[in-house]
Short mmCIF file of C-alpha atoms and ligand atoms in Angstrom, two decimals:
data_model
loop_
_atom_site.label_atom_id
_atom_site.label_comp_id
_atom_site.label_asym_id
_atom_site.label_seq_id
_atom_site.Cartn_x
_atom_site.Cartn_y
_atom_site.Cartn_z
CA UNK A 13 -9.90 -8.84 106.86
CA UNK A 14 -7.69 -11.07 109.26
CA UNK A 15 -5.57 -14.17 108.11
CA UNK A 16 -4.15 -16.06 110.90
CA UNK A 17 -2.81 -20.02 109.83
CA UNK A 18 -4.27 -19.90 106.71
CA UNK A 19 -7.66 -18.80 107.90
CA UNK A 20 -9.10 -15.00 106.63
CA UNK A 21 -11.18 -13.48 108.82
CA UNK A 22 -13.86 -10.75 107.59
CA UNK A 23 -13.92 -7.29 110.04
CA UNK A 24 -17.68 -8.60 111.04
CA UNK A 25 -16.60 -11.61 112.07
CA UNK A 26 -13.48 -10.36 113.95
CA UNK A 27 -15.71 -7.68 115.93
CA UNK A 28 -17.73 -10.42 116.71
CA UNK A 29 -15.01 -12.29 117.97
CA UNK A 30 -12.95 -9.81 119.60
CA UNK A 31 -16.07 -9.52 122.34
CA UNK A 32 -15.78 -13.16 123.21
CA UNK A 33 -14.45 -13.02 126.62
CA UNK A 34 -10.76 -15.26 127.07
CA UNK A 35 -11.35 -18.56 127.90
CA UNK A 36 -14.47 -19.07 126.92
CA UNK A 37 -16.79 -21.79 125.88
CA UNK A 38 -18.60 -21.09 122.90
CA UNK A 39 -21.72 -22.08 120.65
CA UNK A 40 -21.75 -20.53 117.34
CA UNK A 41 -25.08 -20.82 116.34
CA UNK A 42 -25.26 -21.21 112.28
CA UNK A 43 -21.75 -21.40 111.87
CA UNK A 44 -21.34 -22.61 108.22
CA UNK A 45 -17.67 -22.53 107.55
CA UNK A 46 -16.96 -22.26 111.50
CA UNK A 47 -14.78 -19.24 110.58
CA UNK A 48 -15.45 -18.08 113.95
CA UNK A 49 -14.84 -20.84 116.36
CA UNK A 50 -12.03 -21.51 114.51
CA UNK A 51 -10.23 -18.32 114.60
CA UNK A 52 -11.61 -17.70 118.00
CA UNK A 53 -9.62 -21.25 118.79
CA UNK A 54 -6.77 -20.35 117.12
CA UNK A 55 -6.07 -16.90 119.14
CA UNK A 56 -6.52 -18.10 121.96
CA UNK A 57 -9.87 -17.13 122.77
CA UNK A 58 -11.95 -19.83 123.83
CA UNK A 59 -11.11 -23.15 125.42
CA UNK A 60 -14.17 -25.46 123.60
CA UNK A 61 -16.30 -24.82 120.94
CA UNK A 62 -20.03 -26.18 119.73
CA UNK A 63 -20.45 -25.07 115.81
CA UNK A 64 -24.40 -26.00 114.93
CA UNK A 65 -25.65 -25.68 111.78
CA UNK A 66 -28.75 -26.97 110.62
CA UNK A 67 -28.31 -27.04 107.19
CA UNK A 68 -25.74 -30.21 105.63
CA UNK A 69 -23.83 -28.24 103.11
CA UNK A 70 -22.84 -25.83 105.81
CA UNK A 71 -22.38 -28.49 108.92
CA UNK A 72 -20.22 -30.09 105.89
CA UNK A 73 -18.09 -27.09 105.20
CA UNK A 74 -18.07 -26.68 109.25
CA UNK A 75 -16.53 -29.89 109.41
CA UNK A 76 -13.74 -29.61 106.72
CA UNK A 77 -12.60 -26.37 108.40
CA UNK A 78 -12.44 -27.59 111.92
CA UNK A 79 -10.32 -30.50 110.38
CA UNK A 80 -8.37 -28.43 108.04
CA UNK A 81 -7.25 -26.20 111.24
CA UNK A 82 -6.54 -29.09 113.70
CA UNK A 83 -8.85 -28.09 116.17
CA UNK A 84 -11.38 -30.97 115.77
CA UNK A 85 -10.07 -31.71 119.86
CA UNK A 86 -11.73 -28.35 120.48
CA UNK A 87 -14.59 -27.50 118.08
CA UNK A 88 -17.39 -30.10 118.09
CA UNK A 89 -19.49 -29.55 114.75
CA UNK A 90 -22.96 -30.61 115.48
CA UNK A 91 -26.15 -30.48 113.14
CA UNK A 92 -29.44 -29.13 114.32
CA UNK A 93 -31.57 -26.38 114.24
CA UNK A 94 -30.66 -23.49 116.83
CA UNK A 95 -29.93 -23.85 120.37
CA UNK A 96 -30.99 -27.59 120.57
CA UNK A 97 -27.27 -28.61 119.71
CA UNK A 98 -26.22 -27.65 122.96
CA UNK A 99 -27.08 -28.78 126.53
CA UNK A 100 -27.96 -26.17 128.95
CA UNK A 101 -24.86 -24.86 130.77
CA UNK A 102 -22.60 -26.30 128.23
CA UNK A 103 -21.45 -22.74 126.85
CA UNK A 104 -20.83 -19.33 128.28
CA UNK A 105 -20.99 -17.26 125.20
CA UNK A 106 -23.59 -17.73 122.09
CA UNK A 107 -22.59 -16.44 118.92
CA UNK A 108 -25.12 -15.65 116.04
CA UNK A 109 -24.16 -14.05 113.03
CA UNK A 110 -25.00 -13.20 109.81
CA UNK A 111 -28.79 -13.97 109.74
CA UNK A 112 -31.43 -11.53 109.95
CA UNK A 113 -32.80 -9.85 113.11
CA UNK A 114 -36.27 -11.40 112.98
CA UNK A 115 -34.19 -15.20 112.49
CA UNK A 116 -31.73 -14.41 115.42
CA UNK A 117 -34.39 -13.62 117.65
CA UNK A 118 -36.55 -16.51 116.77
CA UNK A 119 -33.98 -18.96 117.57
CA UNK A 120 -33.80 -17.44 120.88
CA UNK A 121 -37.14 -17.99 121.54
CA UNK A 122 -37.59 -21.70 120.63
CA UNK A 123 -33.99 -22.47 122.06
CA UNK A 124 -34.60 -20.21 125.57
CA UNK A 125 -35.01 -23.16 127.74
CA UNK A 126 -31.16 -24.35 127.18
CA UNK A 127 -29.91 -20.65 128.17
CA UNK A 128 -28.64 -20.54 132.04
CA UNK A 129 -28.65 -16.59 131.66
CA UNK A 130 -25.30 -17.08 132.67
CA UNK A 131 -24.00 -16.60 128.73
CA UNK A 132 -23.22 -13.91 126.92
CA UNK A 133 -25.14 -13.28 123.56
CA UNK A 134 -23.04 -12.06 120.78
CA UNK A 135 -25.43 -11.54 118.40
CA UNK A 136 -24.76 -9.87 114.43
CA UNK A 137 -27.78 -9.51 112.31
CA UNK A 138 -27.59 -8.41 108.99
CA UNK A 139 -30.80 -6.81 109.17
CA UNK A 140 -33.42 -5.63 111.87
CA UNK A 141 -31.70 -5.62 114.78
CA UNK A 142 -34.70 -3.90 116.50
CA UNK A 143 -36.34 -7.45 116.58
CA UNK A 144 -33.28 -8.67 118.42
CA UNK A 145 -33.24 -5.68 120.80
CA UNK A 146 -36.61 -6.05 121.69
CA UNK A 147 -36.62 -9.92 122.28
CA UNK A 148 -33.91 -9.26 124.46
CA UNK A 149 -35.61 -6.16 126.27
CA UNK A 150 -39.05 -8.92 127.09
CA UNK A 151 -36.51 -11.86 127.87
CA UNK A 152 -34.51 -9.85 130.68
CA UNK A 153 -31.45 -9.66 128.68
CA UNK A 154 -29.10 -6.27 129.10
CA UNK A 155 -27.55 -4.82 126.65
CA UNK A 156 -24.30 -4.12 127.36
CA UNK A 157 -22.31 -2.97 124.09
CA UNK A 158 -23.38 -2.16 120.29
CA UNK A 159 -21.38 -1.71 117.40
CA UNK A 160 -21.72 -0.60 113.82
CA UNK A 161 -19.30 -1.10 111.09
CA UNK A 162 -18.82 -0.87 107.06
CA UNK A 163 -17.47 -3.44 104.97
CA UNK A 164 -17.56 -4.39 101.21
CA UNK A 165 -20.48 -1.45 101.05
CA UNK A 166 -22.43 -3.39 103.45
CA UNK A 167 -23.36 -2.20 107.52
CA UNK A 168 -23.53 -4.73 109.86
CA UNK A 169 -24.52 -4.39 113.49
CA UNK A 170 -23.70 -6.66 116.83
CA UNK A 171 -25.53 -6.45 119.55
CA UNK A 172 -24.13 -7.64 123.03
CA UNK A 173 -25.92 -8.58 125.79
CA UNK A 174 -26.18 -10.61 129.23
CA UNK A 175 -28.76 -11.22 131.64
CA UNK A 176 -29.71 -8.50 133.80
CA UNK A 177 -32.29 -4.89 134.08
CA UNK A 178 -33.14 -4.99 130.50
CA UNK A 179 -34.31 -1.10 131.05
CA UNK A 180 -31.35 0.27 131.81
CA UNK A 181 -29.63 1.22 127.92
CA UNK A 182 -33.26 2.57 127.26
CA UNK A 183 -34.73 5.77 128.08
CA UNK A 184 -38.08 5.99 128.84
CA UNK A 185 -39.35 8.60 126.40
CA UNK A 186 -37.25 7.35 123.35
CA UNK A 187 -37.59 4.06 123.83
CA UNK A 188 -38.96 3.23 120.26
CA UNK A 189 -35.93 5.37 119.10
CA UNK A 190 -33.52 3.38 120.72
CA UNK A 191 -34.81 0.03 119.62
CA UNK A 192 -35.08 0.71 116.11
CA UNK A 193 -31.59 2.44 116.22
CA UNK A 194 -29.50 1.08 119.19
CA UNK A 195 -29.03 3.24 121.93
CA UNK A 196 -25.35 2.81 122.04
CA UNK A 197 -24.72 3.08 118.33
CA UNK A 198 -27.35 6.62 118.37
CA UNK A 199 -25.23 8.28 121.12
CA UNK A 200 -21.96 7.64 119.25
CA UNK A 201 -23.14 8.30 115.51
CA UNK A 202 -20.10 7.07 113.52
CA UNK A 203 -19.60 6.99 110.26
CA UNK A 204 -21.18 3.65 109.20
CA UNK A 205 -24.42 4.88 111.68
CA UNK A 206 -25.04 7.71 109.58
CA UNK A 207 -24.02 5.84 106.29
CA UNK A 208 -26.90 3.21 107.12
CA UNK A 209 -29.49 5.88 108.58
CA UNK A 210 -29.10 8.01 106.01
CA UNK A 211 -29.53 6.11 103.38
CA UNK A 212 -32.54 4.66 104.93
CA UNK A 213 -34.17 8.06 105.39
CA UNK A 214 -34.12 8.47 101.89
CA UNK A 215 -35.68 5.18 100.77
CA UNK A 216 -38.46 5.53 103.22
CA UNK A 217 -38.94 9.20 102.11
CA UNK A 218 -39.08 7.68 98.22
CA UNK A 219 -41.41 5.76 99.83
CA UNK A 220 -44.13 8.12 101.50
CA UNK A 221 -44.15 10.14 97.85
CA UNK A 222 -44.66 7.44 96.19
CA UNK A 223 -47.87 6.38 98.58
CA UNK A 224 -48.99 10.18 98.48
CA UNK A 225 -49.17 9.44 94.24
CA UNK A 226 -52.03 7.19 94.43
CA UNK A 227 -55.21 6.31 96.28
CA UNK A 228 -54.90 5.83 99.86
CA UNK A 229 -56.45 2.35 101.12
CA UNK A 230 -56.41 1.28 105.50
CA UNK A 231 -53.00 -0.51 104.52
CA UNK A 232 -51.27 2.36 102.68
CA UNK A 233 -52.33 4.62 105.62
CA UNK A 234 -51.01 2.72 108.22
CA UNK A 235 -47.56 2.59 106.77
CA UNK A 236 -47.10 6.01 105.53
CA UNK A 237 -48.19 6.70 109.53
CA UNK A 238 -45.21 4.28 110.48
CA UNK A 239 -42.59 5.12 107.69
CA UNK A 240 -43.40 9.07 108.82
CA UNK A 241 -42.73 7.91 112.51
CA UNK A 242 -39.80 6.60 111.70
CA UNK A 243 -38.20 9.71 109.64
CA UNK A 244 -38.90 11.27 112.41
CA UNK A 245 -36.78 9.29 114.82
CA UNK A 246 -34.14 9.10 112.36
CA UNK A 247 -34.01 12.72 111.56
CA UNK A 248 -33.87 13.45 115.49
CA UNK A 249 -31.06 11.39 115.81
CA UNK A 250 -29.00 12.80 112.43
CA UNK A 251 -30.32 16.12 113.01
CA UNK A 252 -26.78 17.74 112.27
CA UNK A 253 -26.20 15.83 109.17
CA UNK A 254 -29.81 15.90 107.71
CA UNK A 255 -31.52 19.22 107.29
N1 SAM B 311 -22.39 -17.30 110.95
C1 SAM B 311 -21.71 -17.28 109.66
C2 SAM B 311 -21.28 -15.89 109.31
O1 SAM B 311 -21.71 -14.95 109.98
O2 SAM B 311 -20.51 -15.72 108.36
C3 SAM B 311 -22.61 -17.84 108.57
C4 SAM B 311 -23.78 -17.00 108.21
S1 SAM B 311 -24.77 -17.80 107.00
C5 SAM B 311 -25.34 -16.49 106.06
C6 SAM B 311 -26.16 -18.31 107.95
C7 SAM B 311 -26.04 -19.76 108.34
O3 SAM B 311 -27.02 -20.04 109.34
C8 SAM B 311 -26.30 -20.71 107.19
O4 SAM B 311 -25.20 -21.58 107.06
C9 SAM B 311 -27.56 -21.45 107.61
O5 SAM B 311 -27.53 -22.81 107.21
C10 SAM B 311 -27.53 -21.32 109.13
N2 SAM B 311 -28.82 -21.37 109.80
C11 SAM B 311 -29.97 -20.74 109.44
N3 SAM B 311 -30.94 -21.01 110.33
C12 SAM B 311 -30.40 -21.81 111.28
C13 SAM B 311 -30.91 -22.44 112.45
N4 SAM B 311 -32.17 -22.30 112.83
N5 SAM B 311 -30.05 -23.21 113.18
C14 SAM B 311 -28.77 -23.39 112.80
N6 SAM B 311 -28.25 -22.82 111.69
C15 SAM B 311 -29.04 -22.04 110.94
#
């Protein structure tokens, strides 16, 4: 955690922030306390800021922070649902964190018309970022940078992308690999990779033995056939840490 004027920043939020290009204009997408914009304002990161939220208590608390900072010059707070509280080419960098994978990506999708391709995505799902990673392969977004980290027992990911050959992070053969584990973060294996894989591994395994206790039905089949597939990418990738 980060305090700077009062305001304490969580380690997600900071890596977030610390790949927001200076002098940027940002939209942080489901902002809720507008932590980010905020702190992103206050060091000097970003010259204008659109916090959305579609949700009042949130856009409320969004509001009282921007206030309670003095940056209401710089941070507009504007309720609505996704990308529709921005125009198109009114931001260079789109910040979404906090929300699942499958969430993220949907508000992609419905808000795609008001991206330029000219922003950055900064994007920080809590969960399933392979949903993210593969909107993002079909949209002709790259992905540039990945990272994993650990904090109060929980892993968070952020993906980083901008418009250009989707392919080119992805190997051909592995691809499924590489979207379901980032194929930044499964070349660099830190700490907090493992940490999350690993533990995975063994709740999927719990899994499987717990399908192979009782009858099989088409359903129970097909996802022992997908939880086995994706031990099996997992245990590739750990190979030196899992036997
Ligand atoms: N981004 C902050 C963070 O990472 O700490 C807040 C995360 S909070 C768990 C998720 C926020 O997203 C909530 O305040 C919720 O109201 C907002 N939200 C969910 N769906 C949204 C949507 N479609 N458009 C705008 N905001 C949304």
């Amino acid at each position: 955690m980060i305090i700077v004027n009062e305001l304490a920043l969580s380690d997600r939020l900071r890596a977030v922030a610390l790949e927001i290009p200076i002098g940027s204009k940002l939209a942080d997408i489901g902002s809720d306390h507008a932590y980010l914009p905020c702190f992103a304002a206050l060091q000097g990161l970003i010259c204008y800021a659109v916090a959305g939220e579609v949700n009042v208590g949130p856009f409320q608390s969004a509001k009282n922070q921007v206030e309670k900072s003095n940056l209401p010059d710089r941070i507009k707070v504007r309720k609505g649902n996704g990308l529709e509280v921005i125009e198109k080419g009114e931001v260079d960098v789109i910040t979404i964190a906090g929300m699942g994978g499958p969430l993220i990506s949907e508000i992609l999708e419905a808000g795609k018309d008001r991206l330029t391709g000219n922003e950055r995505l900064i994007l920080q799902p809590n969960i399933g970022a392979k949903s993210i990673r593969l909107w993002l392969l079909e949209n002709g977004w790259e992905l540039i940078k990945e990272h994993i980290l650990e904090e109060d027992q929980k892993i968070y990911e952020i993906v980083v992308a901008e418009k250009g050959n989707p392919y080119i992070p992805y190997s051909n053969e592995k691809r499924d690999s590489d979207l379901l584990l980032g194929p930044f973060l499964k070349k660099e294996k830190n700490e907090a990779f493992r940490k999350k894989w690993g533990s995975e591994l063994l709740k999927w395994q719990k899994i499987i033995e717990q399908i192979d206790q009782k009858a099989q039905n088409e359903e129970t089949v097909e996802k022992r056939k997908d939880l086995m597939n994706k031990v099996r990418m997992v245990k590739e990738v750990l190979h030196d840490e899992i036997s």
